[in-house]
Each structure stands twice: as structure tokens, then as C-alpha cells.
Amino acid sequence: MTDRMRELASEIVRLQTELDREIETRRKALGWSVKKRLVAFEHGIAIENRRLRMTVRSFLGKSPLATILSAPVIYSLILPMVLLDAWASLYQAVCFRVYGIPRVSRSDYINLDRRHLSYLNWIEVLNCLYCGYSNGVVAYVREIGARTEQYWCPIKHALKISDPHRRYYDFLEYGDAEGYRARLDAFRAALKADAAVDPEKGN
């Protein structure tokens, strides 16, 4: 990684920290906080949220017919998602142990906390659970894939790819044969150390 790339990476981290502060400020303005992974609303806010809940009849009445008819197709994806979740978990349980790669913490990626929002009716809660689970599984599997790629092939592509995983930016440049042979073991060691000390990456 060049000095300029390191500089840009540091700027990204700084901006992410600033964004996190803004999100926390917005949380306070909306009257909720998180303590030990539990979400708590101020009493008055909770009452107002329940008042704003739409009945299922009203919700369905405002939904286009095409939306209702397409719902089974959307929800059919739950089957491959569950299979992907289970298969990826088995994969890392077996293979990551063999190669000494720290396993990805599933709970860091799959979060079903939206069900506690009192302004959602049961259909909206179900939708949120489905979306939270499905996108969480994709993020979870992506990190498993990222660690696998760093262990076996930490090389950037010749062509630009859209939204690469966060480990990708540190990979070796395409065509850097000497770097690959000289630094592959270092990438593997860094992966073990990096994932072991960062709780957001699992252990």
C-alpha cells in the first residue's frame, strides 16, 4: 500500500468515526439509547410510537395488489438464505479450524432488533425480521469469504470491482509476483492477529 493509499484509508476511518458521532446524536434526538445490546426508548417516545402504528387492515389496504401478490416470491428466498447461513457456518467451523483462521462471529452481522419497534404492525415486523436476517447472512458470508480470500489469494483484480470488502484494499497489486511469494505468510499472520483482537470481526 502506498503512502497516499494509507492517507486515504486513514481519512475513511476518520470520517466513519465522525459519522458514528452524528448517528449517536440523532439517536438521542429520537429518544432512544443502547445499553448492553438492549434498546430503550424514553417513556413518552414509546407511547407516541405505539400511537403511530398502522393497523394490518390499513397497511394491506394501502398496499398495491402487485406488492401483495409478489410477497411469496420475495419470501421464497428464505430457504436458500437459511441453507447459505448453515453451510457457511459449517464451512468456517471446519476449514477455519484447520487453517487457524479466527472464525467470524455470526451475531456481529445478523441482528433482529427491529422487532422491538412499537410503531410497526406484525406484517412490518415480519418484513423487518426477514430483511435483517437476509442482509445479515450476506454480510456474515461476505466476511467469511473475505478471510478466506486473504488467506489464500490476497491479490487485487486487474479490473475494477464494485464495493470490494474492506480487507481488499490492503491486498497485493495485480501482477506483483515477488510480493505474493514474499508476503503471503505475512498476510496470513496478519489475518489471525487482526481478527483475534477486533471484537467486530469475531474470534
XYZ file of N, CA and C in Angstrom:
609
model
N 0.849 -1.192 0.000
C 0.000 0.000 0.000
C 0.886 1.243 0.000
N 0.601 2.192 -0.876
C 1.399 3.418 -0.970
C 1.041 4.373 0.165
N 1.895 5.401 0.346
C 1.632 6.395 1.389
C 0.293 7.094 1.141
N 0.010 7.382 -0.131
C -1.250 8.053 -0.463
C -2.450 7.160 -0.138
N -2.326 5.886 -0.409
C -3.413 4.955 -0.097
C -3.633 4.866 1.414
N -2.519 4.855 2.170
C -2.643 4.838 3.635
C -3.323 6.111 4.132
N -2.969 7.213 3.511
C -3.559 8.503 3.886
C -5.075 8.495 3.638
N -5.467 7.963 2.494
C -6.888 7.889 2.163
C -7.631 6.933 3.105
N -6.988 5.811 3.435
C -7.597 4.849 4.357
C -7.806 5.480 5.736
N -6.812 6.269 6.186
C -6.946 6.952 7.473
C -8.086 7.959 7.446
N -8.244 8.628 6.310
C -9.323 9.602 6.172
C -10.691 8.910 6.214
N -10.773 7.744 5.629
C -12.017 6.973 5.669
C -12.366 6.611 7.113
N -11.366 6.181 7.868
C -11.592 5.830 9.279
C -12.049 7.058 10.064
N -11.404 8.207 9.793
C -11.788 9.443 10.490
C -13.229 9.832 10.179
N -13.597 9.737 8.925
C -14.962 10.088 8.521
C -15.982 9.111 9.114
N -15.612 7.836 9.203
C -16.520 6.855 9.808
C -16.749 7.175 11.281
N -15.686 7.586 11.973
C -15.809 7.972 13.378
C -16.719 9.183 13.530
N -16.551 10.138 12.627
C -17.390 11.337 12.656
C -18.854 10.983 12.376
N -19.072 10.080 11.438
C -20.432 9.636 11.123
C -21.059 8.939 12.327
N -20.284 8.105 13.014
C -20.787 7.416 14.212
C -21.231 8.408 15.275
N -20.478 9.507 15.426
C -20.855 10.540 16.399
C -22.175 11.197 16.013
N -22.340 11.456 14.722
C -23.588 12.063 14.245
C -24.773 11.124 14.446
N -24.538 9.839 14.223
C -25.603 8.850 14.432
C -26.005 8.812 15.898
N -25.031 8.888 16.797
C -25.326 8.887 18.232
C -26.129 10.118 18.625
N -25.771 11.257 18.035
C -26.529 12.491 18.297
C -27.970 12.346 17.834
N -28.149 11.720 16.680
C -29.502 11.507 16.150
C -30.290 10.543 17.021
N -29.636 9.536 17.569
C -30.298 8.598 18.481
C -30.879 9.338 19.680
N -30.066 10.211 20.232
C -30.524 10.963 21.408
C -31.716 11.836 21.059
N -31.681 12.432 19.861
C -32.781 13.296 19.430
C -34.076 12.494 19.256
N -33.953 11.232 18.871
C -35.130 10.375 18.685
C -35.565 9.696 19.982
N -34.807 9.909 21.039
C -35.219 9.423 22.351
C -34.938 7.964 22.636
N -33.865 7.426 22.073
C -33.534 6.040 22.389
C -32.034 5.871 22.574
N -31.672 4.791 23.250
C -30.268 4.507 23.528
C -30.068 2.999 23.590
N -28.807 2.585 23.526
C -28.468 1.167 23.594
C -27.591 0.927 24.815
N -27.996 -0.025 25.647
C -27.204 -0.409 26.813
C -27.117 -1.926 26.862
N -25.898 -2.443 26.774
C -25.669 -3.883 26.777
C -26.509 -4.592 25.723
N -26.500 -4.027 24.507
C -27.201 -4.575 23.344
C -28.719 -4.550 23.472
N -29.243 -3.824 24.457
C -30.685 -3.670 24.620
C -31.067 -2.229 24.293
N -32.116 -2.076 23.489
C -32.573 -0.755 23.087
C -33.653 -0.265 24.039
N -33.536 0.970 24.481
C -34.529 1.553 25.398
C -35.002 2.898 24.848
N -36.341 3.078 24.828
C -36.939 4.346 24.411
C -37.388 5.121 25.645
N -37.331 6.438 25.555
C -37.923 7.249 26.615
C -39.416 6.971 26.651
N -40.025 7.066 27.844
C -41.422 6.666 28.028
C -42.373 7.391 27.076
N -42.228 8.683 26.972
C -43.117 9.443 26.109
C -42.955 9.078 24.641
N -41.721 8.796 24.241
C -41.449 8.402 22.855
C -42.098 7.056 22.569
N -42.017 6.129 23.513
C -42.599 4.798 23.320
C -44.115 4.886 23.127
N -44.760 5.735 23.911
C -46.214 5.909 23.783
C -46.554 6.483 22.408
N -45.809 7.489 21.972
C -46.047 8.098 20.673
C -45.818 7.099 19.538
N -44.824 6.239 19.696
C -44.547 5.220 18.675
C -45.728 4.263 18.519
N -46.296 3.837 19.644
C -47.450 2.929 19.584
C -48.644 3.608 18.919
N -48.790 4.891 19.141
C -49.900 5.638 18.543
C -49.769 5.686 17.023
N -48.550 5.692 16.539
C -48.298 5.799 15.107
C -48.348 4.452 14.374
N -48.586 3.369 15.114
C -48.639 2.061 14.463
C -49.873 1.952 13.564
N -49.678 1.500 12.338
C -50.774 1.328 11.385
C -51.377 -0.064 11.551
N -52.697 -0.166 11.537
C -53.333 -1.479 11.657
C -53.012 -2.306 10.412
N -53.080 -3.615 10.556
C -52.802 -4.504 9.431
C -53.804 -4.260 8.305
N -55.064 -4.018 8.658
C -56.076 -3.760 7.630
C -55.721 -2.518 6.810
N -55.324 -1.454 7.498
C -54.938 -0.225 6.790
C -53.686 -0.441 5.951
N -52.755 -1.180 6.525
C -51.498 -1.459 5.824
C -51.766 -2.209 4.525
N -52.582 -3.258 4.597
C -52.896 -4.034 3.396
C -53.726 -3.223 2.417
N -54.619 -2.377 2.961
C -55.459 -1.552 2.098
C -54.662 -0.552 1.285
N -53.518 -0.109 1.807
C -52.687 0.878 1.106
C -51.640 0.219 0.218
N -51.538 -1.112 0.308
C -50.515 -1.820 -0.483
C -51.057 -2.157 -1.867
N -50.292 -1.877 -2.922
C -50.723 -2.253 -4.274
C -50.902 -3.769 -4.371
N -51.838 -4.194 -5.209
C -52.106 -5.620 -5.372
C -50.856 -6.370 -5.832
N -50.079 -5.755 -6.716
C -48.864 -6.407 -7.213
C -47.873 -6.674 -6.078
N -47.826 -5.767 -5.105
C -46.933 -5.950 -3.955
C -47.355 -7.169 -3.137
N -48.657 -7.294 -2.898
C -49.176 -8.424 -2.120
C -48.939 -9.740 -2.853
N -49.188 -9.748 -4.165
C -49.043 -10.976 -4.949
C -47.580 -11.407 -5.091
N -46.668 -10.432 -5.054
C -45.242 -10.774 -5.202
C -44.599 -11.214 -3.888
N -45.298 -11.036 -2.770
C -44.727 -11.362 -1.459
C -44.224 -12.805 -1.361
N -44.995 -13.807 -1.859
C -44.483 -15.189 -1.774
C -43.154 -15.388 -2.505
N -42.961 -14.662 -3.607
C -41.696 -14.776 -4.343
C -40.556 -14.206 -3.504
N -40.815 -13.051 -2.894
C -39.797 -12.436 -2.034
C -39.424 -13.366 -0.888
N -40.435 -13.893 -0.214
C -40.180 -14.722 0.965
C -39.635 -16.105 0.618
N -39.768 -16.529 -0.630
C -39.220 -17.830 -1.020
C -37.700 -17.862 -0.898
N -37.084 -16.674 -0.896
C -35.626 -16.599 -0.782
C -35.135 -17.021 0.611
N -36.038 -17.128 1.571
C -35.630 -17.514 2.925
C -35.000 -18.904 2.931
N -35.460 -19.783 2.047
C -34.922 -21.153 2.010
C -33.442 -21.177 1.629
N -33.048 -20.563 0.501
C -31.602 -20.545 0.211
C -30.799 -19.733 1.223
N -31.413 -18.715 1.839
C -30.697 -17.932 2.852
C -30.359 -18.788 4.073
N -31.333 -19.567 4.530
C -31.088 -20.447 5.682
C -30.031 -21.489 5.330
N -30.122 -22.029 4.124
C -29.131 -23.017 3.682
C -27.743 -22.391 3.603
N -27.660 -21.180 3.041
C -26.380 -20.476 2.951
C -25.806 -20.208 4.339
N -26.655 -19.763 5.247
C -26.255 -19.493 6.627
C -25.659 -20.747 7.266
N -26.398 -21.848 7.154
C -25.960 -23.103 7.772
C -24.680 -23.631 7.118
N -24.636 -23.552 5.783
C -23.484 -24.101 5.068
C -22.217 -23.284 5.340
N -22.358 -21.960 5.354
C -21.201 -21.110 5.636
C -20.708 -21.314 7.066
N -21.640 -21.505 7.987
C -21.256 -21.750 9.382
C -20.494 -23.064 9.506
N -20.974 -24.091 8.794
C -20.277 -25.381 8.798
C -18.903 -25.245 8.148
N -18.863 -24.516 7.043
C -17.599 -24.314 6.321
C -16.531 -23.708 7.217
N -16.866 -22.614 7.895
C -15.840 -21.973 8.720
C -15.543 -22.789 9.975
N -16.546 -23.504 10.493
C -16.308 -24.345 11.678
C -15.282 -25.428 11.378
N -15.309 -25.947 10.159
C -14.363 -26.998 9.772
C -13.064 -26.399 9.226
N -13.184 -25.602 8.172
C -11.995 -25.140 7.445
C -11.179 -24.102 8.208
N -11.850 -23.160 8.869
C -11.097 -22.143 9.595
C -10.312 -22.768 10.742
N -10.861 -23.805 11.352
C -10.108 -24.500 12.401
C -8.856 -25.149 11.821
N -8.990 -25.766 10.653
C -7.863 -26.444 10.019
C -6.740 -25.458 9.718
N -7.094 -24.261 9.207
C -6.080 -23.297 8.782
C -5.720 -22.285 9.861
N -6.345 -22.379 11.012
C -6.024 -21.457 12.103
C -6.544 -20.051 11.883
N -7.622 -19.922 11.092
C -8.223 -18.606 10.847
C -9.288 -18.347 11.909
N -9.250 -17.212 12.600
C -10.295 -16.913 13.588
C -11.669 -16.906 12.924
N -12.642 -17.541 13.568
C -13.977 -17.634 12.978
C -14.745 -16.321 13.099
N -15.626 -16.088 12.153
C -16.454 -14.889 12.122
C -17.596 -15.049 13.120
N -17.807 -14.034 13.936
C -18.908 -14.062 14.895
C -20.215 -13.744 14.183
N -21.086 -14.716 14.103
C -22.355 -14.564 13.386
C -23.203 -13.437 13.971
N -23.191 -13.294 15.283
C -24.032 -12.290 15.946
C -23.593 -10.858 15.647
N -22.379 -10.668 15.140
C -21.928 -9.330 14.759
C -22.563 -8.861 13.456
N -23.166 -9.785 12.724
C -23.709 -9.453 11.412
C -25.219 -9.658 11.301
N -25.763 -10.584 12.053
C -27.200 -10.861 11.970
C -27.874 -10.282 13.211
N -28.652 -9.233 12.998
C -29.288 -8.503 14.099
C -30.780 -8.379 13.820
N -31.604 -8.850 14.743
C -33.056 -8.857 14.549
C -33.756 -7.922 15.537
N -33.140 -6.778 15.818
C -33.660 -5.886 16.850
C -34.845 -5.028 16.424
N -35.158 -4.967 15.131
C -36.258 -4.106 14.683
C -37.620 -4.596 15.161
N -37.689 -5.839 15.579
C -38.973 -6.372 16.061
C -39.467 -5.660 17.308
N -38.594 -4.919 17.984
C -38.978 -4.212 19.210
C -39.608 -2.848 18.946
N -39.644 -2.424 17.681
C -40.199 -1.110 17.362
C -41.725 -1.150 17.443
N -42.277 -0.394 18.368
C -43.719 -0.466 18.638
C -44.570 0.219 17.584
N -43.966 0.986 16.656
C -44.760 1.619 15.610
C -44.924 0.718 14.384
N -44.406 -0.502 14.442
C -44.571 -1.456 13.354
C -45.677 -2.447 13.678
N -46.549 -2.751 12.702
C -47.521 -3.826 12.906
C -46.834 -5.165 12.630
N -47.565 -6.272 12.829
C -46.884 -7.567 12.768
C -46.371 -7.906 11.369
N -47.027 -7.408 10.326
C -46.521 -7.654 8.964
C -45.218 -6.891 8.747
N -45.178 -5.644 9.208
C -43.952 -4.855 9.075
C -42.819 -5.460 9.903
N -43.152 -5.977 11.076
C -42.146 -6.641 11.905
C -41.585 -7.857 11.173
N -42.480 -8.649 10.563
C -42.044 -9.823 9.808
C -41.143 -9.414 8.650
N -41.530 -8.356 7.954
C -40.697 -7.858 6.854
C -39.316 -7.446 7.349
N -39.276 -6.753 8.477
C -38.003 -6.292 9.027
C -37.134 -7.459 9.499
N -37.764 -8.465 10.092
C -37.011 -9.649 10.504
C -36.403 -10.335 9.288
N -37.189 -10.444 8.239
C -36.722 -11.093 7.014
C -35.546 -10.325 6.404
N -35.696 -9.006 6.275
C -34.631 -8.190 5.686
C -33.379 -8.190 6.555
N -33.572 -8.052 7.871
C -32.433 -8.044 8.774
C -31.669 -9.356 8.728
N -32.425 -10.455 8.678
C -31.771 -11.765 8.615
C -31.051 -11.965 7.287
N -31.738 -11.700 6.187
C -31.168 -11.952 4.861
C -29.923 -11.104 4.599
N -30.007 -9.802 4.881
C -28.845 -8.943 4.681
C -27.738 -9.264 5.670
N -28.112 -9.677 6.878
C -27.115 -10.089 7.858
C -26.364 -11.330 7.410
N -27.087 -12.288 6.844
C -26.443 -13.509 6.340
C -25.456 -13.163 5.228
N -25.878 -12.280 4.308
C -24.989 -11.889 3.209
C -23.711 -11.235 3.753
N -23.855 -10.347 4.748
C -22.685 -9.679 5.333
C -21.789 -10.678 6.070
N -22.422 -11.616 6.769
C -21.705 -12.660 7.511
C -20.899 -13.537 6.549
N -21.542 -13.976 5.482
C -20.864 -14.827 4.497
C -19.775 -14.036 3.767
N -20.031 -12.756 3.550
C -19.019 -11.926 2.886
C -17.735 -11.866 3.706
N -17.870 -11.719 5.019
C -16.675 -11.665 5.868
C -15.971 -13.017 5.898
N -16.733 -14.105 5.888
C -16.116 -15.433 5.807
C -15.328 -15.551 4.502
N -15.940 -15.084 3.410
C -15.257 -15.116 2.122
C -14.035 -14.213 2.098
N -14.125 -13.047 2.753
C -13.001 -12.107 2.781
C -11.805 -12.706 3.510
N -12.071 -13.395 4.615
C -10.974 -14.014 5.362
C -10.369 -15.167 4.565
N -11.230 -15.894 3.866
C -10.738 -16.983 3.026
C -9.843 -16.427 1.919
N -10.298 -15.333 1.301
C -9.523 -14.723 0.217
C -8.198 -14.185 0.736
N -8.185 -13.574 1.905
C -6.927 -13.049 2.448
C -5.951 -14.183 2.744
N -6.472 -15.311 3.168
C -5.589 -16.447 3.481
C -4.995 -17.066 2.220
N -5.829 -17.240 1.193
C -5.398 -17.963 0.003
C -4.949 -17.079 -1.158
N -5.576 -15.935 -1.333
C -5.303 -15.155 -2.541
C -5.451 -13.658 -2.305
N -4.582 -13.054 -1.488
C -4.690 -11.612 -1.199
C -4.138 -10.756 -2.335
N -4.778 -10.851 -3.501
C -4.326 -10.141 -4.696
C -5.497 -9.341 -5.264
N -5.253 -8.092 -5.589
C -6.299 -7.283 -6.203
C -6.556 -7.749 -7.638
N -7.743 -7.455 -8.143
C -8.078 -7.779 -9.521
C -7.497 -6.729 -10.465
N -7.291 -7.119 -11.702
C -6.812 -6.168 -12.702
C -7.909 -5.166 -13.043
N -9.143 -5.630 -13.085
C -10.270 -4.766 -13.406
C -10.940 -4.291 -12.126
N -11.487 -3.094 -12.169
C -12.156 -2.528 -11.003
C -13.393 -3.341 -10.652
N -13.582 -3.619 -9.363
C -14.788 -4.300 -8.916
C -15.590 -3.357 -8.028
N -16.879 -3.511 -8.034
C -17.763 -2.620 -7.288
C -17.836 -3.033 -5.826
N -17.632 -2.066 -4.924
C -17.781 -2.257 -3.486
C -17.047 -3.488 -2.952
N -15.729 -3.537 -3.066
C -14.987 -4.683 -2.518
C -15.058 -4.705 -0.998
N -14.828 -5.877 -0.411
C -14.827 -5.975 1.049
C -13.658 -5.182 1.616
N -13.733 -4.852 2.897
C -12.773 -3.921 3.498
C -11.344 -4.460 3.535
N -11.153 -5.765 3.486
C -9.805 -6.333 3.505
C -9.097 -6.159 2.152
N -9.895 -5.999 1.124
C -9.378 -5.987 -0.242
C -8.352 -4.876 -0.478
N -8.556 -3.718 0.141
C -7.691 -2.565 -0.138
C -6.236 -2.809 0.264
N -6.007 -3.709 1.205
C -4.632 -3.997 1.630
C -3.980 -5.104 0.805
N -4.729 -5.710 -0.088
C -4.186 -6.814 -0.871
C -3.062 -6.347 -1.794
N -2.298 -7.318 -2.262
C -1.195 -7.040 -3.180
C -1.716 -6.596 -4.535
N -0.922 -5.791 -5.226
C -1.311 -5.341 -6.551
C -1.268 -6.511 -7.539
N -2.142 -6.446 -8.498
C -2.205 -7.443 -9.564
C -0.859 -7.487 -10.295
N -0.292 -8.670 -10.419
C 0.982 -8.814 -11.122
C 2.212 -8.717 -10.247
N 2.044 -8.470 -8.953
C 3.188 -8.353 -8.041
C 3.606 -9.751 -7.584
N 4.299 -10.468 -8.463
C 4.681 -11.855 -8.198
C 5.626 -11.970 -7.003
N 6.623 -11.079 -6.953
C 7.588 -11.139 -5.850
C 6.908 -10.863 -4.520
N 6.024 -9.861 -4.524
C 5.308 -9.540 -3.295
C 4.453 -10.687 -2.823
N 3.822 -11.387 -3.758
C 2.976 -12.524 -3.392
C 3.787 -13.610 -2.701
N 4.907 -13.969 -3.308
C 5.732 -15.027 -2.722
C 6.351 -14.594 -1.399
N 6.710 -13.317 -1.308
C 7.395 -12.832 -0.108
C 6.441 -12.533 1.044
N 5.189 -12.152 0.725
C 4.310 -11.634 1.777
C 3.087 -12.493 2.089
N 2.903 -13.615 1.408
C 1.712 -14.425 1.652
C 1.617 -14.864 3.112
N 2.718 -15.330 3.673
C 2.713 -15.761 5.079
C 2.387 -14.595 6.009
N 2.862 -13.394 5.654
C 2.590 -12.212 6.476
C 1.103 -11.866 6.444
N 0.466 -12.026 5.284
C -0.971 -11.785 5.181
C -1.742 -12.754 6.069
N -1.316 -13.981 6.080
C -1.994 -14.988 6.903
C -1.816 -14.694 8.394
N -0.609 -14.309 8.764
C -0.357 -13.980 10.171
C -1.153 -12.750 10.588
N -1.222 -11.750 9.696
C -1.969 -10.531 10.000
C -3.451 -10.823 10.151
N -3.952 -11.739 9.337
C -5.357 -12.124 9.423
C -5.670 -12.695 10.799
N -4.832 -13.568 11.275
C -5.057 -14.186 12.589
C -4.991 -13.145 13.695
N -3.993 -12.272 13.647
C -3.845 -11.249 14.683
C -4.956 -10.216 14.599
N -5.271 -9.799 13.401
C -6.280 -8.766 13.172
C -7.644 -9.207 13.670
N -8.088 -10.381 13.273
C -9.414 -10.868 13.648
C -9.477 -11.224 15.122
N -8.359 -11.627 15.698
C -8.363 -12.036 17.099
C -8.556 -10.880 18.057
N -8.086 -9.680 17.673
C -8.160 -8.545 18.594
C -9.355 -7.643 18.358
N -10.051 -7.815 17.233
C -11.186 -6.937 16.905
C -12.499 -7.658 17.174
N -13.261 -7.282 18.210
C -14.485 -7.983 18.530
C -15.513 -7.908 17.426
N -15.461 -6.896 16.557
C -16.434 -6.795 15.482
C -16.165 -7.811 14.375
N -14.995 -8.435 14.421
C -14.649 -9.402 13.383
C -14.760 -10.829 13.903
N -15.157 -10.981 15.107
C -15.305 -12.328 15.641
C -14.007 -12.809 16.254
N -14.021 -14.053 16.775
C -12.820 -14.636 17.340
C -12.910 -16.142 17.278
